[in-house]
mmCIF file of C-alpha atoms in Angstrom:
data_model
loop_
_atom_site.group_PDB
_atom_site.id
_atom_site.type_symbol
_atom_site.label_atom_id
_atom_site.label_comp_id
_atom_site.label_asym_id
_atom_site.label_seq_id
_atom_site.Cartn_x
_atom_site.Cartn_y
_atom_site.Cartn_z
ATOM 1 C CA UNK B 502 0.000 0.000 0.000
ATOM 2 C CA UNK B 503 1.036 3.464 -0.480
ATOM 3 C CA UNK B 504 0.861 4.381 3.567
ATOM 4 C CA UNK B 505 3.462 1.864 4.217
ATOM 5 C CA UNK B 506 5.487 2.633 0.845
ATOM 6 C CA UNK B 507 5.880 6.014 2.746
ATOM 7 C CA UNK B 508 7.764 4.370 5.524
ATOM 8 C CA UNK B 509 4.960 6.063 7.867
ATOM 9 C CA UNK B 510 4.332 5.259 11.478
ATOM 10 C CA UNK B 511 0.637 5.090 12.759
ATOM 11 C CA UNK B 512 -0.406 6.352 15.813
ATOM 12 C CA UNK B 513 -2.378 4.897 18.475
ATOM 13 C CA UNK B 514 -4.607 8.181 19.341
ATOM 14 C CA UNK B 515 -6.880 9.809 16.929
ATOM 15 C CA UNK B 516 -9.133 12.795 17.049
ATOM 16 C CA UNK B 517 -11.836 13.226 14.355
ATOM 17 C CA UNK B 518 -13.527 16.907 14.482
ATOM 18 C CA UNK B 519 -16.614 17.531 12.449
ATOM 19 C CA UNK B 520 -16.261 20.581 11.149
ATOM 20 C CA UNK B 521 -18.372 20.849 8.335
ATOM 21 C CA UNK B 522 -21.084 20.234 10.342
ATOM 22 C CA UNK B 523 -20.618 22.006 13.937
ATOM 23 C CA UNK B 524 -17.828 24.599 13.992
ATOM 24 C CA UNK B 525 -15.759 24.061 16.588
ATOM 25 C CA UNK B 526 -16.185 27.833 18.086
ATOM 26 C CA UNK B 527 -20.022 26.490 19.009
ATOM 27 C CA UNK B 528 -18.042 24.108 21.271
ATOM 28 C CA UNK B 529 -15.731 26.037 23.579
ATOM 29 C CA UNK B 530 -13.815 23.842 26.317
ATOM 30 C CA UNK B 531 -15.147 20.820 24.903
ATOM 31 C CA UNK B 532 -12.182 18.744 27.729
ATOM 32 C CA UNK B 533 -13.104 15.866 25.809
ATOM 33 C CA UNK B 534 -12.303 16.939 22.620
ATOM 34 C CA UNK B 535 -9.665 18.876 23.982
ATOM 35 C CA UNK B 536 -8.244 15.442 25.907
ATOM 36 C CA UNK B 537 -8.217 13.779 22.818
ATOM 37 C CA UNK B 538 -6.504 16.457 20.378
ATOM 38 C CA UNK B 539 -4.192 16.906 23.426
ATOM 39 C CA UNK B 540 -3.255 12.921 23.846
ATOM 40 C CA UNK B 541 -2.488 12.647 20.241
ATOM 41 C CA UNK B 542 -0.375 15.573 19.630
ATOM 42 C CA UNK B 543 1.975 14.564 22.700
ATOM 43 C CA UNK B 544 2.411 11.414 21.186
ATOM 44 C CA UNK B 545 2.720 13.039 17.877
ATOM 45 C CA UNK B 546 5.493 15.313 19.212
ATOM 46 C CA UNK B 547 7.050 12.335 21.342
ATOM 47 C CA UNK B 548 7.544 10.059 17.446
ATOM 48 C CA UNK B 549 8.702 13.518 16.445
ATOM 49 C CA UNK B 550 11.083 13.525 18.795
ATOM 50 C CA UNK B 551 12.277 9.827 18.829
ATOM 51 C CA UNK B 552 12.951 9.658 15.193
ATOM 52 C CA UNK B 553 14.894 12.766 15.077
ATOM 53 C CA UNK B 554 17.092 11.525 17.428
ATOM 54 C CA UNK B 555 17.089 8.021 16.135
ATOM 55 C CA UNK B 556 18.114 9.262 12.762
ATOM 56 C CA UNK B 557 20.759 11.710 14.183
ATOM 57 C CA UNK B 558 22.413 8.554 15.595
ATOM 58 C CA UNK B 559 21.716 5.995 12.587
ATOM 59 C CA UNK B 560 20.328 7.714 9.523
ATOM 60 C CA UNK B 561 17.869 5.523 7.611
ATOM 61 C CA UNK B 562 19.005 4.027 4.500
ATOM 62 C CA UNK B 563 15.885 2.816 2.140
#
């Protein structure tokens, strides 16, 4: 498949916002939307992180 072509990494934690149908500024301090979008970007920015360093040390060769 093309995703893992990419050499992508999936993530465990996934927020889906509606927007098309409920803006989200009819929503303020939704804390369980804001949980969610919260949990995935840390462990966005943690991979972020990791990899970096991981490919500081030992660069990936495809």
């Amino acid at each position: 498949s093309v995703f893992t072509e990419l050499h992508t990494v999936t993530l465990r934690n996934g927020v889906a916002l509606d927007i098309l149908q409920q803006p989200l500024e009819e929503h303020p301090g939704d804390t369980g939307r804001d949980r969610s979008v919260g949990l995935m970007l840390d462990q966005l920015g943690w991979w972020g992180w990791a990899l970096r360093e991981a490919r500081a040390v030992r660069p990936y060769v495809s």
